[in-house]
Amino acid sequence: MFKLDEIHLEKAREMAVRNRTKKKCKLCYDRGYIGVTPENLLVPCHKCVDLDKVMEEWKAYVAEIPELREYFADLFEEEKEDENTEQE
């Protein structure tokens, strides 16, 4: 089973905090994330975080690290499918 390293989890936390849209949130207690999955993946707060911006930053971060790019390959497959759909 894949488990994300702590250093990458910390980067994900920073991204969530940086992209918060509200100052106060009762759902995530102002952290920017709700919790962490068993794979050590961050679950950003859907109420106070701009999820689109977080995903854009995460994709850019993952693209730079081959080990993560291999595990999160499905993120990049969606982009290819979208490009193919637009060309048709």
CSV table of C-alpha atoms in Angstrom, one decimal:
chain,number,residue,atom,x,y,z
A,1,MET,CA,0.0,0.0,0.0
A,2,PHE,CA,1.2,3.4,-0.9
A,3,LYS,CA,1.8,5.9,1.9
A,4,LEU,CA,2.7,9.5,1.3
A,5,ASP,CA,5.9,10.7,3.0
A,6,GLU,CA,5.6,13.3,5.7
A,7,ILE,CA,7.5,15.9,3.7
A,8,HIS,CA,4.9,15.7,0.9
A,9,LEU,CA,2.0,15.8,3.4
A,10,GLU,CA,3.5,19.0,5.0
A,11,LYS,CA,3.6,20.6,1.5
A,12,ALA,CA,-0.1,19.7,1.0
A,13,ARG,CA,-1.0,21.3,4.3
A,14,GLU,CA,0.8,24.5,3.3
A,15,MET,CA,-1.1,24.5,0.0
A,16,ALA,CA,-4.4,24.1,1.8
A,17,VAL,CA,-3.7,26.9,4.3
A,18,ARG,CA,-2.5,29.2,1.5
A,19,ASN,CA,-5.7,28.7,-0.5
A,20,ARG,CA,-8.2,29.3,2.3
A,21,THR,CA,-11.1,31.6,1.4
A,22,LYS,CA,-12.5,32.2,4.9
A,23,LYS,CA,-10.8,33.2,8.1
A,24,LYS,CA,-13.1,31.2,10.4
A,25,CYS,CA,-14.4,27.7,9.7
A,26,LYS,CA,-16.2,25.4,12.2
A,27,LEU,CA,-15.7,22.3,9.9
A,28,CYS,CA,-11.9,22.3,9.9
A,29,TYR,CA,-11.3,24.4,12.9
A,30,ASP,CA,-9.4,27.0,10.8
A,31,ARG,CA,-6.7,24.4,9.7
A,32,GLY,CA,-7.7,24.3,6.0
A,33,TYR,CA,-8.0,20.5,6.1
A,34,ILE,CA,-10.4,18.0,7.7
A,35,GLY,CA,-8.0,15.2,8.2
A,36,VAL,CA,-5.6,12.6,6.7
A,37,THR,CA,-6.4,9.3,5.0
A,38,PRO,CA,-4.7,6.0,5.9
A,39,GLU,CA,-2.5,6.6,2.8
A,40,ASN,CA,-1.3,9.8,4.5
A,41,LEU,CA,-3.2,12.0,1.9
A,42,LEU,CA,-4.6,15.3,3.0
A,43,VAL,CA,-8.4,15.9,2.9
A,44,PRO,CA,-8.8,19.6,2.3
A,45,CYS,CA,-11.8,21.4,3.8
A,46,HIS,CA,-14.5,21.9,1.1
A,47,LYS,CA,-16.1,24.7,3.0
A,48,CYS,CA,-13.2,27.2,3.4
A,49,VAL,CA,-10.5,26.1,0.8
A,50,ASP,CA,-10.5,26.8,-2.9
A,51,LEU,CA,-10.2,23.2,-4.0
A,52,ASP,CA,-9.4,24.0,-7.7
A,53,LYS,CA,-6.4,26.1,-6.7
A,54,VAL,CA,-5.2,23.5,-4.3
A,55,MET,CA,-5.4,20.8,-7.0
A,56,GLU,CA,-3.6,23.0,-9.5
A,57,GLU,CA,-0.7,23.5,-7.0
A,58,TRP,CA,-0.7,19.8,-6.1
A,59,LYS,CA,-0.5,18.8,-9.8
A,60,ALA,CA,2.4,21.1,-10.3
A,61,TYR,CA,4.2,19.8,-7.2
A,62,VAL,CA,3.6,16.1,-8.2
A,63,ALA,CA,4.8,16.7,-11.7
A,64,GLU,CA,8.3,17.6,-10.4
A,65,ILE,CA,8.7,14.4,-8.3
A,66,PRO,CA,8.9,11.2,-10.4
A,67,GLU,CA,7.8,8.9,-7.5
A,68,LEU,CA,4.6,10.9,-6.9
A,69,ARG,CA,4.0,11.4,-10.6
A,70,GLU,CA,3.9,7.6,-11.0
A,71,TYR,CA,1.4,7.1,-8.2
A,72,PHE,CA,-0.8,10.1,-9.2
A,73,ALA,CA,-0.7,9.3,-12.9
A,74,ASP,CA,-4.5,9.5,-13.1
A,75,LEU,CA,-4.4,13.3,-12.4
A,76,PHE,CA,-2.4,13.7,-15.7
A,77,GLU,CA,-4.5,11.3,-17.7
A,78,GLU,CA,-7.6,13.5,-17.1
A,79,GLU,CA,-5.7,16.4,-18.7
A,80,LYS,CA,-4.9,14.4,-21.8
A,81,GLU,CA,-8.5,13.2,-22.1
A,82,ASP,CA,-9.7,16.8,-21.9
A,83,GLU,CA,-7.2,17.9,-24.6
A,84,ASN,CA,-8.3,15.1,-26.9
A,85,THR,CA,-12.0,16.0,-26.4
A,86,GLU,CA,-11.3,19.6,-27.2
A,87,GLN,CA,-9.5,18.8,-30.4
A,88,GLU,CA,-12.3,16.7,-31.8
